[in-house]
Structures are given as C-alpha cells and as structure tokens.
Amino acid sequence: MTDYLLNAALGYLLGSLPWGLIIGYLWLGRDIRESGSGKTGTTNVLRTAGKVPAVLVMVLDIAKGTAPALVGRYIFDSNAVAAVGAGASIVGHVWPVFAGFRGGRGVASTYGGILGLAPAISVLFPVIGAVLVATTRYVSFMSVVGVPICAAIICGLAIAGETDPAFAWYALFATALVEYKHIPNIRRLLNGTEPRIGQGGDRPATG
C-alpha cells in the first residue's frame, strides 16, 4: 500500500506542474487561461501562443504521465503501482495544486501514461490522433474519439491476456476523466461552434 501511495503522490505532484501556465507567462507575459478554452493544455497554448510553445508544453505534459509510470514499473516493480501513479498524474494535470486547481483536460498526460505503461501500444495513439485531426481539424474531436478508441484497444488486449489488466483500468479511468472534461467541447461539436485548429485563441476564455 505504501508503494501505491508514494507513486500516487509523485504522479499527482508531477501532474500539477502547470507547464502551459509557466510557458504562457514566459512567452506572452500573461495567464493563457484568460483566453481560448481557459485551459493550460497544448491546444490552448497553440491557439494563444503558437506552435513552438505548444510543442514544448505537449512534451512536458506527456513526460508528467510517463515519469510515474516508469517509476512504478522499474523502481516499485509493479504494473499496478505504475498505473495508479500515471492515473494520479492526469488528476494533477486537470486539478493542479500549484495552479489553483485550474489545469488542462488531461489528454497529453494520458498519452504519457500509456507511453510509460505500454510503449508498444502507445504508437497507436498519435497515428489515430493524426488521422482524426487531419480529417476534421478539430483537436477536441481527436481527444473525444481517439482516447476511447485507444482505451478499447488496450482493454481488448488485456482481455486477450496480451497486456496487464492494470493498464486497462488505467485506460478506462483516463477515458472517463478526459470525456468528462470535454463535455463543453462535445456540446460545441454537436452544435457546430467548436473552434478548429488555429481558431479561438483571441476570444475570452469560455471553459
């Protein structure tokens, strides 16, 4: 139990590092949560600050999920401990203690967890995401549809005995949290008001 608590704490604290907020201040001199979606994730950084800071934020947010997964696997020698740590990093990213509990939507950290837990499976995520974004130009559509697709693949592999069941539980938890945080996006997608790539960065934050 101690291993689970320690890695969960590590994951949450790493997830709470608000890289979007930090890089937004360094790049623009202001809080990026005041514009666009009001979030600190890669998509809002792309909308408000541009490609270079967005890539930096994406890499750092992915690392937040990967690090506790690797610690769980190779230091605590437990896939279940790794999954708990990775899940906690998503919680930290969404509700960061270092940024007033106002963070992102957890997609990059979710991918980071998959990358650390099951590297071979993780290659599917960017491929599926790229196809969805290229065909729709909605980043949110990639998140809303792509994350469940990847989760279904992981769960199927777990049922078939090809991967650890702990990874499936992680995928289900991550999917539920990501979908919950994307409810406003889902509504805008349905009524046709969701901004496409490169749009919406100059509007006041809407959430």
C-alpha positions as CSV (number, residue, x, y, z in Angstrom):
1,M,0.0,0.0,0.0
2,T,2.9,2.4,0.7
3,D,4.1,1.9,-2.8
4,Y,0.8,2.9,-4.2
5,L,0.5,6.0,-2.0
6,L,4.0,7.1,-2.8
7,N,3.6,6.8,-6.5
8,A,0.2,8.3,-6.5
9,A,1.6,11.3,-4.6
10,L,4.5,11.5,-7.1
11,G,2.1,11.3,-10.0
12,Y,-0.2,14.0,-8.7
13,L,2.6,16.4,-7.9
14,L,4.2,15.9,-11.3
15,G,0.9,16.3,-12.9
16,S,0.3,19.5,-11.0
17,L,3.3,21.2,-12.7
18,P,1.5,23.8,-14.8
19,W,3.7,23.9,-17.8
20,G,1.2,25.6,-20.0
21,L,0.8,28.3,-17.5
22,I,4.5,28.7,-17.0
23,I,5.4,28.7,-20.7
24,G,2.4,31.0,-21.4
25,Y,3.8,33.6,-18.9
26,L,7.3,33.3,-20.3
27,W,6.1,33.5,-23.9
28,L,3.2,36.0,-23.6
29,G,3.7,37.6,-20.2
30,R,0.1,36.6,-19.2
31,D,-2.1,33.9,-18.0
32,I,-3.2,31.8,-21.0
33,R,-6.3,30.7,-19.1
34,E,-7.7,34.2,-19.8
35,S,-8.1,33.3,-23.5
36,G,-9.5,30.5,-25.7
37,S,-10.7,27.5,-23.7
38,G,-9.3,28.8,-20.4
39,K,-7.2,25.7,-20.0
40,T,-3.4,25.1,-19.7
41,G,-3.0,22.3,-22.2
42,T,-1.4,22.1,-25.6
43,T,-4.4,23.0,-27.6
44,N,-5.0,26.3,-25.8
45,V,-1.3,27.1,-25.9
46,L,-1.3,26.5,-29.6
47,R,-4.3,28.9,-30.0
48,T,-3.0,31.6,-27.8
49,A,0.8,31.5,-28.1
50,G,1.7,29.5,-31.2
51,K,3.4,26.3,-32.4
52,V,6.8,26.4,-30.6
53,P,5.4,26.9,-27.0
54,A,2.6,24.4,-27.8
55,V,5.2,21.7,-28.7
56,L,7.2,22.5,-25.5
57,V,4.1,22.2,-23.4
58,M,3.0,18.9,-25.1
59,V,6.4,17.3,-24.5
60,L,6.5,18.3,-20.8
61,D,2.8,17.3,-20.2
62,I,3.5,13.9,-21.8
63,A,6.5,13.5,-19.5
64,K,4.3,14.1,-16.5
65,G,2.4,11.0,-17.2
66,T,5.4,8.9,-18.4
67,A,7.6,9.5,-15.3
68,P,5.3,7.9,-12.6
69,A,4.5,5.0,-14.9
70,L,8.2,4.3,-15.3
71,V,8.9,4.7,-11.6
72,G,6.1,2.2,-10.8
73,R,7.4,-0.3,-13.4
74,Y,11.1,-0.1,-12.7
75,I,11.5,1.2,-9.1
76,F,8.5,-0.3,-7.4
77,D,8.4,-3.3,-9.9
78,S,4.6,-3.2,-10.2
79,N,2.4,-2.5,-13.2
80,A,-0.5,-1.8,-10.9
81,V,1.6,0.8,-8.9
82,A,2.7,2.3,-12.3
83,A,-1.0,2.6,-13.4
84,V,-2.0,4.3,-10.2
85,G,0.8,6.8,-10.5
86,A,0.0,7.5,-14.1
87,G,-3.6,8.0,-13.3
88,A,-2.8,10.4,-10.5
89,S,-0.7,12.5,-12.9
90,I,-3.8,13.1,-15.0
91,V,-5.7,14.2,-11.9
92,G,-2.9,16.5,-11.1
93,H,-2.9,17.9,-14.6
94,V,-6.6,18.6,-14.5
95,W,-6.7,19.9,-11.0
96,P,-3.2,21.2,-10.3
97,V,-2.4,22.1,-6.7
98,F,0.2,24.6,-8.0
99,A,-2.2,26.5,-10.2
100,G,-5.3,26.9,-8.2
101,F,-6.8,23.6,-9.3
102,R,-7.4,25.0,-12.8
103,G,-5.4,23.0,-15.3
104,G,-6.0,21.2,-18.7
105,R,-8.1,18.3,-19.9
106,G,-5.5,15.6,-19.4
107,V,-5.0,14.3,-22.9
108,A,-1.2,14.7,-23.2
109,S,-0.7,13.3,-19.7
110,T,-3.0,10.3,-20.6
111,Y,-0.8,9.6,-23.6
112,G,2.3,10.0,-21.4
113,G,0.9,7.3,-19.1
114,I,0.3,4.9,-22.0
115,L,3.8,5.6,-23.3
116,G,5.3,4.6,-19.9
117,L,3.0,1.7,-19.2
118,A,2.9,0.1,-22.7
119,P,5.3,1.7,-25.2
120,A,4.4,-0.7,-28.0
121,I,0.7,0.2,-27.7
122,S,1.4,3.9,-27.4
123,V,2.4,4.2,-31.1
124,L,-1.3,3.8,-32.0
125,F,-2.3,7.0,-30.2
126,P,-0.5,9.5,-32.4
127,V,-1.5,7.7,-35.6
128,I,-5.2,7.6,-34.6
129,G,-5.0,11.2,-33.4
130,A,-3.3,12.4,-36.6
131,V,-6.0,10.8,-38.8
132,L,-8.8,12.3,-36.8
133,V,-7.3,15.8,-36.7
134,A,-6.4,15.7,-40.4
135,T,-9.9,14.8,-41.4
136,T,-11.8,17.1,-39.1
137,R,-9.3,19.8,-38.0
138,Y,-10.8,19.6,-34.5
139,V,-8.3,18.7,-31.8
140,S,-11.1,18.1,-29.4
141,F,-12.6,15.5,-31.7
142,M,-9.3,13.7,-31.6
143,S,-9.5,13.7,-27.8
144,V,-13.2,12.8,-27.5
145,V,-13.0,9.9,-30.1
146,G,-9.3,8.9,-30.1
147,V,-8.9,8.3,-26.4
148,P,-11.8,5.9,-26.2
149,I,-10.5,4.0,-29.3
150,C,-7.1,3.6,-27.7
151,A,-8.7,2.6,-24.4
152,A,-10.8,-0.1,-26.3
153,I,-7.7,-1.5,-27.9
154,I,-5.9,-1.7,-24.5
155,C,-8.9,-3.3,-22.9
156,G,-9.2,-5.8,-25.7
157,L,-5.5,-6.7,-25.3
158,A,-6.0,-7.1,-21.6
159,I,-9.0,-9.4,-22.0
160,A,-6.9,-11.5,-24.5
161,G,-4.1,-11.7,-22.0
162,E,-1.7,-9.8,-24.1
163,T,-1.2,-6.9,-21.6
164,D,-1.6,-6.3,-17.9
165,P,-5.2,-5.7,-16.7
166,A,-3.9,-2.7,-14.7
167,F,-3.3,-1.0,-18.0
168,A,-7.0,-1.5,-18.9
169,W,-8.1,0.0,-15.6
170,Y,-5.8,3.0,-16.3
171,A,-7.3,3.4,-19.8
172,L,-10.8,3.3,-18.5
173,F,-10.1,5.8,-15.8
174,A,-8.3,8.1,-18.1
175,T,-11.1,7.9,-20.7
176,A,-13.8,8.7,-18.2
177,L,-11.9,11.8,-16.9
178,V,-11.0,13.0,-20.4
179,E,-14.6,12.7,-21.6
180,Y,-15.9,14.4,-18.5
181,K,-13.5,17.4,-19.1
182,H,-14.6,17.6,-22.7
183,I,-18.3,17.9,-22.1
184,P,-18.3,21.6,-23.2
185,N,-16.4,20.6,-26.4
186,I,-18.8,17.8,-27.1
187,R,-21.7,20.2,-26.9
188,R,-19.9,22.7,-29.3
189,L,-19.1,19.9,-31.7
190,L,-22.7,18.9,-31.8
191,N,-24.0,22.4,-32.5
192,G,-21.1,23.4,-34.8
193,T,-19.5,26.1,-32.7
194,E,-16.3,24.3,-31.7
195,P,-13.2,26.2,-33.0
196,R,-10.9,24.4,-35.4
197,I,-7.1,24.3,-35.3
198,G,-5.8,27.9,-35.1
199,Q,-9.1,29.4,-34.2
200,G,-10.4,30.8,-31.0
201,G,-7.2,31.9,-29.3
202,D,-8.2,35.6,-29.3
203,R,-11.6,35.1,-27.6
204,P,-12.1,35.5,-23.9
205,A,-11.9,32.2,-22.0
206,T,-15.1,30.1,-22.2
207,G,-14.1,26.9,-20.4
